[in-house]
């Protein structure tokens, strides 16, 4: 028997129909044709998806576990997603809940190249949580964004990231913007070293490569990318081609209602090499529950054979009053990102940012955390 | 005022909250921060998303139309999707329903390079509907797939496409598979010329380019790609780089519950250059309604300034008994795709395929259709 993936789906169904529905799902995600019309013995034993278990959950949901042939995904991340959920993403009654990859495949992808430990080293952060603030709104000139980055930097923020809306736009073209901001941030001298500026890259694979080259040319070593917009195969190729670069993954277009956030943003982005992953924290602008956020963070940063931990970055409407609560919840292996709430401080931005930074630095971390 | 996109969302809300929710949506998809903290006059007037109308629909749904600055998307398809729905895809209460692109942007992308007229010319099909059959299941050797392609070809099928599960797998590597099948199909001599084999390409941008080069090297002029897995920017780049190639778009990972199928599969794939688009027909394995399918087909093939028509390919559990009904419904400007139902004929595959082809050829098309 060749290696198998084990995919778990949550399916809305009645008890009478679930067995047939599960079987249809196994066929849709493997051979996509009537079994009776398959005479090839290799296909029948090795390729056809196999329903392993069906378990009833609450309110009309069933958990269906299906074994899929690992060879159908080859070693390509996009094809992996295609075999896990390509056609079934068009069905409204099913959510892709989880997947167990054979260790050979996870090792081939290799996970974060820097992860929690690498980002902490770069920030000189020891064992504490990391801090992050965003450059926004889009529409500002490179100079205005650079001024904002200097305020964050002088208040002691570890990572300063582009808003995911910043791309290569006429009012702030990528090359001019990134060069201006990188230089501005470097001018702010403070211990243990300058803040890290993380530009957002976008476009097709070749455009993203060119943007990474520009970032490297002005001394940067981290970028942000939205893997579901870039295409998972392209995201992972960038990770392989740039081992010195730390990659922050953004959740745009992750349409989390149909793929479990813990699986897609936590587990899969990590396996493909995200060093940190931004996601909507509970109690903010988005509807994720504390349970979802805990599972996502655990999938990103928890112990996993051979894979570096990926830093969870809960965000989306956070403010400084929530820092202690978030650190209680996530532990020290986390990066906190506050945006709008700092910007609302207006002329007091530096003081507001310094207060955020101070809260994170002074939190009573327990010795063995994260 | 710079050019604007007009995006329409369907939002689940109560009457009391809809105005605030619509405003939050306009901010999420533009500046993503509190308006009070924005002092830049250009950003306030040109970049902040603007709620244009809110209309109540049935059962707790509202239609919200928002104007977004076209410049925020630049000319990049992935960034366009990011500005239309990137963060809001994480919200469960909202569906991206439609978008009006400024004509400059649609013209820049350029739409299908071949479309309905080009594919009909290649098939020598005159004004009738086109036929298509799939190579499956994955797991078969190149030789077995080639034998299957010869049967379809000798029965008179216009286009023979790879199943979207076929990629670059150990049991049928891309190069060997495509060369073997291309040669096999070419051997079947029949009027008005050989069938067109359409291989499925996958992987990152560079891998897909290499696969297209291999396809061209063995005399092919069409490929299939799943734009939501490849990344829209990469899909469009391939279209631009290969004006001689016809592109068939596959709906894998189009997660249609959250973006209107007519918008994503019909309108956007067409604008970006899909010459034909496969989608789940009503009454098959997937849950699309006749209204959804009609709107999708209309968006793909209907008259549109300066854009070639993109061929709708309704599929997913169709059989020959439905040919007349589908031609009544879609008209002649369509490609019919039947898979499993032909393969179930086993030893009678050629006869079953010829019956499908005969139905399409003999249908009484009205002179002005499609």
PDB file of C-alpha atoms in Angstrom, chain B residues 52-318:
ATOM      1  CA  UNK B  52     -23.614  53.715  -2.653  1.00  0.00           C
ATOM      2  CA  UNK B  53     -26.872  51.843  -2.079  1.00  0.00           C
ATOM      3  CA  UNK B  54     -28.435  49.398   0.378  1.00  0.00           C
ATOM      4  CA  UNK B  55     -31.480  47.443  -0.820  1.00  0.00           C
ATOM      5  CA  UNK B  56     -33.480  44.922   1.168  1.00  0.00           C
ATOM      6  CA  UNK B  57     -33.879  41.515  -0.428  1.00  0.00           C
ATOM      7  CA  UNK B  58     -35.835  38.469   0.717  1.00  0.00           C
ATOM      8  CA  UNK B  59     -35.148  36.545   3.978  1.00  0.00           C
ATOM      9  CA  UNK B  60     -32.882  38.826   5.947  1.00  0.00           C
ATOM     10  CA  UNK B  61     -30.510  39.596   3.072  1.00  0.00           C
ATOM     11  CA  UNK B  62     -29.437  43.031   1.928  1.00  0.00           C
ATOM     12  CA  UNK B  63     -27.762  44.002  -1.317  1.00  0.00           C
ATOM     13  CA  UNK B  64     -25.004  46.503  -0.628  1.00  0.00           C
ATOM     14  CA  UNK B  65     -23.245  48.339  -3.442  1.00  0.00           C
ATOM     15  CA  UNK B  66     -19.860  49.826  -2.650  1.00  0.00           C
ATOM     16  CA  UNK B  67     -17.564  52.002  -4.779  1.00  0.00           C
ATOM     17  CA  UNK B  68     -13.895  51.104  -4.428  1.00  0.00           C
ATOM     18  CA  UNK B  69     -10.949  52.993  -5.901  1.00  0.00           C
ATOM     19  CA  UNK B  70      -9.781  51.181  -9.007  1.00  0.00           C
ATOM     20  CA  UNK B  71      -6.198  52.278  -8.311  1.00  0.00           C
ATOM     21  CA  UNK B  72      -6.078  50.101  -5.190  1.00  0.00           C
ATOM     22  CA  UNK B  73      -6.155  47.028  -7.451  1.00  0.00           C
ATOM     23  CA  UNK B  74      -3.495  48.344  -9.770  1.00  0.00           C
ATOM     24  CA  UNK B  75      -3.622  46.144 -12.838  1.00  0.00           C
ATOM     25  CA  UNK B  76      -3.060  42.916 -10.937  1.00  0.00           C
ATOM     26  CA  UNK B  77      -5.811  40.234 -10.887  1.00  0.00           C
ATOM     27  CA  UNK B  78      -4.817  38.832  -7.472  1.00  0.00           C
ATOM     28  CA  UNK B  79      -4.788  42.277  -5.904  1.00  0.00           C
ATOM     29  CA  UNK B  80      -8.180  42.941  -7.539  1.00  0.00           C
ATOM     30  CA  UNK B  81      -9.600  39.895  -5.747  1.00  0.00           C
ATOM     31  CA  UNK B  82      -7.886  41.008  -2.541  1.00  0.00           C
ATOM     32  CA  UNK B  83      -9.576  44.426  -2.690  1.00  0.00           C
ATOM     33  CA  UNK B  84     -12.953  42.913  -3.633  1.00  0.00           C
ATOM     34  CA  UNK B  85     -13.115  40.169  -1.018  1.00  0.00           C
ATOM     35  CA  UNK B  86      -9.734  39.410   0.652  1.00  0.00           C
ATOM     36  CA  UNK B  87     -10.585  40.042   4.294  1.00  0.00           C
ATOM     37  CA  UNK B  88     -14.354  39.802   3.906  1.00  0.00           C
ATOM     38  CA  UNK B  89     -13.978  36.193   2.712  1.00  0.00           C
ATOM     39  CA  UNK B  90     -13.300  35.519   6.398  1.00  0.00           C
ATOM     40  CA  UNK B  91     -16.702  36.917   7.387  1.00  0.00           C
ATOM     41  CA  UNK B  92     -19.532  34.407   7.266  1.00  0.00           C
ATOM     42  CA  UNK B  93     -22.359  36.910   6.736  1.00  0.00           C
ATOM     43  CA  UNK B  94     -21.297  38.216   3.336  1.00  0.00           C
ATOM     44  CA  UNK B  95     -21.173  36.950  -0.247  1.00  0.00           C
ATOM     45  CA  UNK B  96     -19.433  38.806  -3.059  1.00  0.00           C
ATOM     46  CA  UNK B  97     -22.216  38.999  -5.598  1.00  0.00           C
ATOM     47  CA  UNK B  98     -21.038  41.094  -8.529  1.00  0.00           C
ATOM     48  CA  UNK B  99     -18.603  43.739  -9.681  1.00  0.00           C
ATOM     49  CA  UNK B 100     -18.596  46.348 -12.406  1.00  0.00           C
ATOM     50  CA  UNK B 101     -15.072  46.933 -13.609  1.00  0.00           C
ATOM     51  CA  UNK B 102     -14.154  50.234 -15.243  1.00  0.00           C
ATOM     52  CA  UNK B 103     -13.839  49.528 -18.980  1.00  0.00           C
ATOM     53  CA  UNK B 104     -10.159  50.477 -18.861  1.00  0.00           C
ATOM     54  CA  UNK B 105      -9.434  47.615 -16.475  1.00  0.00           C
ATOM     55  CA  UNK B 106     -11.487  45.036 -18.408  1.00  0.00           C
ATOM     56  CA  UNK B 107      -9.762  46.105 -21.607  1.00  0.00           C
ATOM     57  CA  UNK B 108      -6.368  45.886 -19.974  1.00  0.00           C
ATOM     58  CA  UNK B 109      -7.040  42.271 -18.989  1.00  0.00           C
ATOM     59  CA  UNK B 110      -8.499  41.715 -22.454  1.00  0.00           C
ATOM     60  CA  UNK B 111     -10.706  38.656 -21.959  1.00  0.00           C
ATOM     61  CA  UNK B 112     -10.608  35.450 -24.054  1.00  0.00           C
ATOM     62  CA  UNK B 113      -8.033  35.423 -26.853  1.00  0.00           C
ATOM     63  CA  UNK B 114     -10.004  32.743 -28.770  1.00  0.00           C
ATOM     64  CA  UNK B 115     -13.326  32.167 -27.043  1.00  0.00           C
ATOM     65  CA  UNK B 116     -16.391  30.652 -28.623  1.00  0.00           C
ATOM     66  CA  UNK B 117     -15.536  31.638 -32.192  1.00  0.00           C
ATOM     67  CA  UNK B 118     -11.934  30.451 -31.979  1.00  0.00           C
ATOM     68  CA  UNK B 119     -12.825  27.095 -30.439  1.00  0.00           C
ATOM     69  CA  UNK B 120     -15.561  26.499 -33.020  1.00  0.00           C
ATOM     70  CA  UNK B 121     -13.105  27.280 -35.810  1.00  0.00           C
ATOM     71  CA  UNK B 122     -10.563  24.850 -34.408  1.00  0.00           C
ATOM     72  CA  UNK B 123     -13.197  22.139 -34.173  1.00  0.00           C
ATOM     73  CA  UNK B 124     -14.698  22.925 -37.584  1.00  0.00           C
ATOM     74  CA  UNK B 125     -17.995  23.088 -35.734  1.00  0.00           C
ATOM     75  CA  UNK B 126     -19.804  25.860 -37.589  1.00  0.00           C
ATOM     76  CA  UNK B 127     -22.601  27.251 -35.440  1.00  0.00           C
ATOM     77  CA  UNK B 128     -23.384  24.116 -33.445  1.00  0.00           C
ATOM     78  CA  UNK B 129     -22.515  23.326 -29.826  1.00  0.00           C
ATOM     79  CA  UNK B 130     -19.127  21.785 -29.040  1.00  0.00           C
ATOM     80  CA  UNK B 131     -18.526  18.387 -27.416  1.00  0.00           C
ATOM     81  CA  UNK B 132     -15.991  17.371 -24.810  1.00  0.00           C
ATOM     82  CA  UNK B 133     -15.086  14.177 -22.929  1.00  0.00           C
ATOM     83  CA  UNK B 134     -12.612  13.648 -20.067  1.00  0.00           C
ATOM     84  CA  UNK B 135      -9.616  11.366 -19.610  1.00  0.00           C
ATOM     85  CA  UNK B 136     -10.001   9.617 -16.240  1.00  0.00           C
ATOM     86  CA  UNK B 137      -9.579   8.075 -13.736  1.00  0.00           C
ATOM     87  CA  UNK B 138      -6.231   9.284 -12.485  1.00  0.00           C
ATOM     88  CA  UNK B 139      -4.002   6.334 -11.743  1.00  0.00           C
ATOM     89  CA  UNK B 140      -4.126   4.997 -15.310  1.00  0.00           C
ATOM     90  CA  UNK B 141      -0.856   4.814 -17.247  1.00  0.00           C
ATOM     91  CA  UNK B 142      -0.215   7.197 -20.175  1.00  0.00           C
ATOM     92  CA  UNK B 143      -0.830   4.269 -22.516  1.00  0.00           C
ATOM     93  CA  UNK B 144      -4.255   3.479 -21.010  1.00  0.00           C
ATOM     94  CA  UNK B 145      -5.255   7.147 -21.136  1.00  0.00           C
ATOM     95  CA  UNK B 146      -4.079   7.317 -24.759  1.00  0.00           C
ATOM     96  CA  UNK B 147      -6.252   4.323 -25.672  1.00  0.00           C
ATOM     97  CA  UNK B 148      -9.225   6.042 -24.088  1.00  0.00           C
ATOM     98  CA  UNK B 149      -8.493   9.265 -25.987  1.00  0.00           C
ATOM     99  CA  UNK B 150      -8.462   7.334 -29.282  1.00  0.00           C
ATOM    100  CA  UNK B 151     -11.903   5.924 -28.595  1.00  0.00           C
ATOM    101  CA  UNK B 152     -13.329   9.373 -27.877  1.00  0.00           C
ATOM    102  CA  UNK B 153     -11.594  10.761 -30.969  1.00  0.00           C
ATOM    103  CA  UNK B 154     -12.870   8.061 -33.276  1.00  0.00           C
ATOM    104  CA  UNK B 155     -16.409   8.706 -31.977  1.00  0.00           C
ATOM    105  CA  UNK B 156     -16.107  12.320 -33.123  1.00  0.00           C
ATOM    106  CA  UNK B 157     -15.601  14.279 -29.866  1.00  0.00           C
ATOM    107  CA  UNK B 158     -14.303  17.841 -30.478  1.00  0.00           C
ATOM    108  CA  UNK B 159     -12.250  18.344 -27.291  1.00  0.00           C
ATOM    109  CA  UNK B 160     -10.724  15.655 -25.066  1.00  0.00           C
ATOM    110  CA  UNK B 161      -9.633  17.060 -21.729  1.00  0.00           C
ATOM    111  CA  UNK B 162      -7.622  15.705 -18.839  1.00  0.00           C
ATOM    112  CA  UNK B 163      -9.519  15.144 -15.644  1.00  0.00           C
ATOM    113  CA  UNK B 164      -8.539  17.994 -13.305  1.00  0.00           C
ATOM    114  CA  UNK B 165      -6.961  15.404 -10.987  1.00  0.00           C
ATOM    115  CA  UNK B 166      -4.284  14.578 -13.592  1.00  0.00           C
ATOM    116  CA  UNK B 167      -1.124  16.496 -12.763  1.00  0.00           C
ATOM    117  CA  UNK B 168       2.520  15.384 -12.739  1.00  0.00           C
ATOM    118  CA  UNK B 169       2.264  12.080 -10.896  1.00  0.00           C
ATOM    119  CA  UNK B 170       4.629   9.101 -10.687  1.00  0.00           C
ATOM    120  CA  UNK B 171       2.154   6.768 -12.380  1.00  0.00           C
ATOM    121  CA  UNK B 172       1.667   9.176 -15.335  1.00  0.00           C
ATOM    122  CA  UNK B 173       4.305  11.953 -15.448  1.00  0.00           C
ATOM    123  CA  UNK B 174       3.153  15.051 -17.332  1.00  0.00           C
ATOM    124  CA  UNK B 175       5.634  14.961 -20.192  1.00  0.00           C
ATOM    125  CA  UNK B 176       5.248  11.258 -21.034  1.00  0.00           C
ATOM    126  CA  UNK B 177       1.460  11.403 -20.617  1.00  0.00           C
ATOM    127  CA  UNK B 178       0.902  14.435 -22.800  1.00  0.00           C
ATOM    128  CA  UNK B 179       3.251  13.271 -25.549  1.00  0.00           C
ATOM    129  CA  UNK B 180       1.667   9.806 -25.640  1.00  0.00           C
ATOM    130  CA  UNK B 181      -1.895  11.103 -25.740  1.00  0.00           C
ATOM    131  CA  UNK B 182      -1.181  13.875 -28.264  1.00  0.00           C
ATOM    132  CA  UNK B 183       0.358  11.365 -30.644  1.00  0.00           C
ATOM    133  CA  UNK B 184      -2.462   8.867 -30.149  1.00  0.00           C
ATOM    134  CA  UNK B 185      -5.185  11.426 -30.849  1.00  0.00           C
ATOM    135  CA  UNK B 186      -3.424  12.684 -33.958  1.00  0.00           C
ATOM    136  CA  UNK B 187      -3.474   9.180 -35.423  1.00  0.00           C
ATOM    137  CA  UNK B 188      -7.275   9.118 -35.545  1.00  0.00           C
ATOM    138  CA  UNK B 189      -8.045  10.552 -38.954  1.00  0.00           C
ATOM    139  CA  UNK B 190     -11.538  11.928 -39.381  1.00  0.00           C
ATOM    140  CA  UNK B 191     -13.207  14.942 -40.894  1.00  0.00           C
ATOM    141  CA  UNK B 192     -12.842  17.881 -40.426  1.00  0.00           C
ATOM    142  CA  UNK B 193      -9.585  17.120 -38.599  1.00  0.00           C
ATOM    143  CA  UNK B 194      -8.199  15.528 -35.440  1.00  0.00           C
ATOM    144  CA  UNK B 195      -9.814  16.030 -32.042  1.00  0.00           C
ATOM    145  CA  UNK B 196      -8.210  18.613 -29.757  1.00  0.00           C
ATOM    146  CA  UNK B 197      -6.482  17.212 -26.683  1.00  0.00           C
ATOM    147  CA  UNK B 198      -6.517  19.633 -23.725  1.00  0.00           C
ATOM    148  CA  UNK B 199      -4.009  18.684 -21.001  1.00  0.00           C
ATOM    149  CA  UNK B 200      -4.476  19.930 -17.429  1.00  0.00           C
ATOM    150  CA  UNK B 201      -1.547  22.035 -16.207  1.00  0.00           C
ATOM    151  CA  UNK B 202      -0.681  22.622 -12.543  1.00  0.00           C
ATOM    152  CA  UNK B 203       2.044  23.697 -10.131  1.00  0.00           C
ATOM    153  CA  UNK B 204       3.706  27.072  -9.706  1.00  0.00           C
ATOM    154  CA  UNK B 205       3.941  29.601 -12.552  1.00  0.00           C
ATOM    155  CA  UNK B 206       7.267  28.309 -13.802  1.00  0.00           C
ATOM    156  CA  UNK B 207       6.120  24.688 -13.771  1.00  0.00           C
ATOM    157  CA  UNK B 208       2.952  25.608 -15.675  1.00  0.00           C
ATOM    158  CA  UNK B 209       5.034  27.492 -18.254  1.00  0.00           C
ATOM    159  CA  UNK B 210       7.248  24.442 -18.716  1.00  0.00           C
ATOM    160  CA  UNK B 211       4.150  22.258 -19.140  1.00  0.00           C
ATOM    161  CA  UNK B 212       2.709  24.615 -21.774  1.00  0.00           C
ATOM    162  CA  UNK B 213       6.023  24.511 -23.638  1.00  0.00           C
ATOM    163  CA  UNK B 214       5.874  20.688 -23.589  1.00  0.00           C
ATOM    164  CA  UNK B 215       2.288  20.794 -24.889  1.00  0.00           C
ATOM    165  CA  UNK B 216       3.273  23.140 -27.708  1.00  0.00           C
ATOM    166  CA  UNK B 217       6.247  20.919 -28.538  1.00  0.00           C
ATOM    167  CA  UNK B 218       3.907  17.992 -29.225  1.00  0.00           C
ATOM    168  CA  UNK B 219       1.584  20.095 -31.355  1.00  0.00           C
ATOM    169  CA  UNK B 220      -1.148  21.072 -28.867  1.00  0.00           C
ATOM    170  CA  UNK B 221      -2.845  24.474 -28.745  1.00  0.00           C
ATOM    171  CA  UNK B 222      -5.146  24.300 -25.683  1.00  0.00           C
ATOM    172  CA  UNK B 223      -4.665  23.673 -21.957  1.00  0.00           C
ATOM    173  CA  UNK B 224      -6.843  23.516 -18.845  1.00  0.00           C
ATOM    174  CA  UNK B 225      -5.978  25.321 -15.596  1.00  0.00           C
ATOM    175  CA  UNK B 226      -7.745  25.920 -12.261  1.00  0.00           C
ATOM    176  CA  UNK B 227      -7.298  29.691 -11.753  1.00  0.00           C
ATOM    177  CA  UNK B 228      -8.211  29.665  -8.051  1.00  0.00           C
ATOM    178  CA  UNK B 229      -5.459  27.123  -7.344  1.00  0.00           C
ATOM    179  CA  UNK B 230      -2.903  28.660  -9.717  1.00  0.00           C
ATOM    180  CA  UNK B 231      -3.594  32.160  -8.384  1.00  0.00           C
ATOM    181  CA  UNK B 232      -5.454  34.620 -10.622  1.00  0.00           C
ATOM    182  CA  UNK B 233      -2.322  36.664 -11.334  1.00  0.00           C
ATOM    183  CA  UNK B 234      -0.459  33.593 -12.574  1.00  0.00           C
ATOM    184  CA  UNK B 235      -3.395  32.417 -14.676  1.00  0.00           C
ATOM    185  CA  UNK B 236      -3.613  35.796 -16.361  1.00  0.00           C
ATOM    186  CA  UNK B 237       0.134  35.975 -16.905  1.00  0.00           C
ATOM    187  CA  UNK B 238      -0.016  32.640 -18.771  1.00  0.00           C
ATOM    188  CA  UNK B 239      -2.837  33.998 -20.946  1.00  0.00           C
ATOM    189  CA  UNK B 240      -0.747  37.052 -21.851  1.00  0.00           C
ATOM    190  CA  UNK B 241       2.380  35.054 -22.541  1.00  0.00           C
ATOM    191  CA  UNK B 242       0.676  32.491 -24.802  1.00  0.00           C
ATOM    192  CA  UNK B 243      -1.687  34.245 -27.221  1.00  0.00           C
ATOM    193  CA  UNK B 244      -1.808  31.135 -29.443  1.00  0.00           C
ATOM    194  CA  UNK B 245      -3.052  28.879 -26.607  1.00  0.00           C
ATOM    195  CA  UNK B 246      -6.752  28.465 -25.749  1.00  0.00           C
ATOM    196  CA  UNK B 247      -7.356  28.308 -21.987  1.00  0.00           C
ATOM    197  CA  UNK B 248     -10.098  26.182 -20.416  1.00  0.00           C
ATOM    198  CA  UNK B 249     -10.747  27.259 -16.806  1.00  0.00           C
ATOM    199  CA  UNK B 250     -11.624  24.642 -14.175  1.00  0.00           C
ATOM    200  CA  UNK B 251     -13.680  25.614 -11.078  1.00  0.00           C
ATOM    201  CA  UNK B 252     -11.628  23.695  -8.464  1.00  0.00           C
ATOM    202  CA  UNK B 253     -11.363  25.663  -5.180  1.00  0.00           C
ATOM    203  CA  UNK B 254     -13.752  28.319  -6.459  1.00  0.00           C
ATOM    204  CA  UNK B 255     -15.693  27.769  -3.192  1.00  0.00           C
ATOM    205  CA  UNK B 256     -18.734  29.142  -4.885  1.00  0.00           C
ATOM    206  CA  UNK B 257     -20.816  29.461  -1.767  1.00  0.00           C
ATOM    207  CA  UNK B 258     -18.988  32.691  -0.890  1.00  0.00           C
ATOM    208  CA  UNK B 259     -18.429  34.302  -4.282  1.00  0.00           C
ATOM    209  CA  UNK B 260     -21.279  34.301  -6.766  1.00  0.00           C
ATOM    210  CA  UNK B 261     -20.517  31.638  -9.429  1.00  0.00           C
ATOM    211  CA  UNK B 262     -21.712  33.989 -12.165  1.00  0.00           C
ATOM    212  CA  UNK B 263     -19.214  36.603 -11.039  1.00  0.00           C
ATOM    213  CA  UNK B 264     -16.174  34.430 -10.392  1.00  0.00           C
ATOM    214  CA  UNK B 265     -16.508  31.645 -12.964  1.00  0.00           C
ATOM    215  CA  UNK B 266     -18.458  33.602 -15.559  1.00  0.00           C
ATOM    216  CA  UNK B 267     -17.389  37.230 -15.470  1.00  0.00           C
ATOM    217  CA  UNK B 268     -13.948  37.323 -13.826  1.00  0.00           C
ATOM    218  CA  UNK B 269     -12.450  34.205 -15.431  1.00  0.00           C
ATOM    219  CA  UNK B 270     -13.626  35.559 -18.804  1.00  0.00           C
ATOM    220  CA  UNK B 271     -12.167  39.009 -18.243  1.00  0.00           C
ATOM    221  CA  UNK B 272      -8.830  37.414 -17.339  1.00  0.00           C
ATOM    222  CA  UNK B 273      -8.762  35.407 -20.554  1.00  0.00           C
ATOM    223  CA  UNK B 274     -10.504  32.034 -20.117  1.00  0.00           C
ATOM    224  CA  UNK B 275     -11.655  30.797 -23.543  1.00  0.00           C
ATOM    225  CA  UNK B 276     -13.965  28.209 -21.966  1.00  0.00           C
ATOM    226  CA  UNK B 277     -15.066  27.591 -18.383  1.00  0.00           C
ATOM    227  CA  UNK B 278     -16.134  24.287 -16.849  1.00  0.00           C
ATOM    228  CA  UNK B 279     -18.826  24.544 -14.163  1.00  0.00           C
ATOM    229  CA  UNK B 280     -21.288  22.243 -12.337  1.00  0.00           C
ATOM    230  CA  UNK B 281     -24.553  22.049 -14.248  1.00  0.00           C
ATOM    231  CA  UNK B 282     -27.892  22.001 -12.395  1.00  0.00           C
ATOM    232  CA  UNK B 283     -29.350  18.575 -11.771  1.00  0.00           C
ATOM    233  CA  UNK B 284     -25.956  16.858 -11.564  1.00  0.00           C
ATOM    234  CA  UNK B 285     -23.583  16.059  -8.728  1.00  0.00           C
ATOM    235  CA  UNK B 286     -23.473  19.677  -7.529  1.00  0.00           C
ATOM    236  CA  UNK B 287     -26.070  21.998  -6.079  1.00  0.00           C
ATOM    237  CA  UNK B 288     -26.187  24.900  -8.536  1.00  0.00           C
ATOM    238  CA  UNK B 289     -29.703  25.984  -9.495  1.00  0.00           C
ATOM    239  CA  UNK B 290     -30.862  26.563 -13.087  1.00  0.00           C
ATOM    240  CA  UNK B 291     -30.899  30.316 -12.326  1.00  0.00           C
ATOM    241  CA  UNK B 292     -27.281  30.218 -11.167  1.00  0.00           C
ATOM    242  CA  UNK B 293     -26.248  28.276 -14.267  1.00  0.00           C
ATOM    243  CA  UNK B 294     -28.118  30.627 -16.592  1.00  0.00           C
ATOM    244  CA  UNK B 295     -26.516  33.683 -14.988  1.00  0.00           C
ATOM    245  CA  UNK B 296     -23.072  32.061 -15.134  1.00  0.00           C
ATOM    246  CA  UNK B 297     -23.412  31.104 -18.806  1.00  0.00           C
ATOM    247  CA  UNK B 298     -24.739  34.545 -19.666  1.00  0.00           C
ATOM    248  CA  UNK B 299     -21.805  36.223 -17.880  1.00  0.00           C
ATOM    249  CA  UNK B 300     -19.366  33.988 -19.761  1.00  0.00           C
ATOM    250  CA  UNK B 301     -20.782  34.090 -23.274  1.00  0.00           C
ATOM    251  CA  UNK B 302     -23.116  37.093 -23.446  1.00  0.00           C
ATOM    252  CA  UNK B 303     -22.284  40.266 -25.352  1.00  0.00           C
ATOM    253  CA  UNK B 304     -19.728  42.356 -23.562  1.00  0.00           C
ATOM    254  CA  UNK B 305     -17.915  45.402 -24.911  1.00  0.00           C
ATOM    255  CA  UNK B 306     -14.674  44.408 -26.583  1.00  0.00           C
ATOM    256  CA  UNK B 307     -14.535  40.944 -24.975  1.00  0.00           C
ATOM    257  CA  UNK B 308     -14.713  37.675 -26.897  1.00  0.00           C
ATOM    258  CA  UNK B 309     -17.373  35.251 -25.640  1.00  0.00           C
ATOM    259  CA  UNK B 310     -16.051  32.560 -23.281  1.00  0.00           C
ATOM    260  CA  UNK B 311     -17.584  29.101 -23.879  1.00  0.00           C
ATOM    261  CA  UNK B 312     -19.711  27.784 -20.965  1.00  0.00           C
ATOM    262  CA  UNK B 313     -18.995  24.081 -20.267  1.00  0.00           C
ATOM    263  CA  UNK B 314     -21.769  22.741 -17.980  1.00  0.00           C
ATOM    264  CA  UNK B 315     -20.650  19.424 -16.482  1.00  0.00           C
ATOM    265  CA  UNK B 316     -20.606  17.221 -13.378  1.00  0.00           C
ATOM    266  CA  UNK B 317     -22.698  14.091 -13.790  1.00  0.00           C
ATOM    267  CA  UNK B 318     -24.314  14.784 -17.183  1.00  0.00           C
TER     268      UNK B 318
END
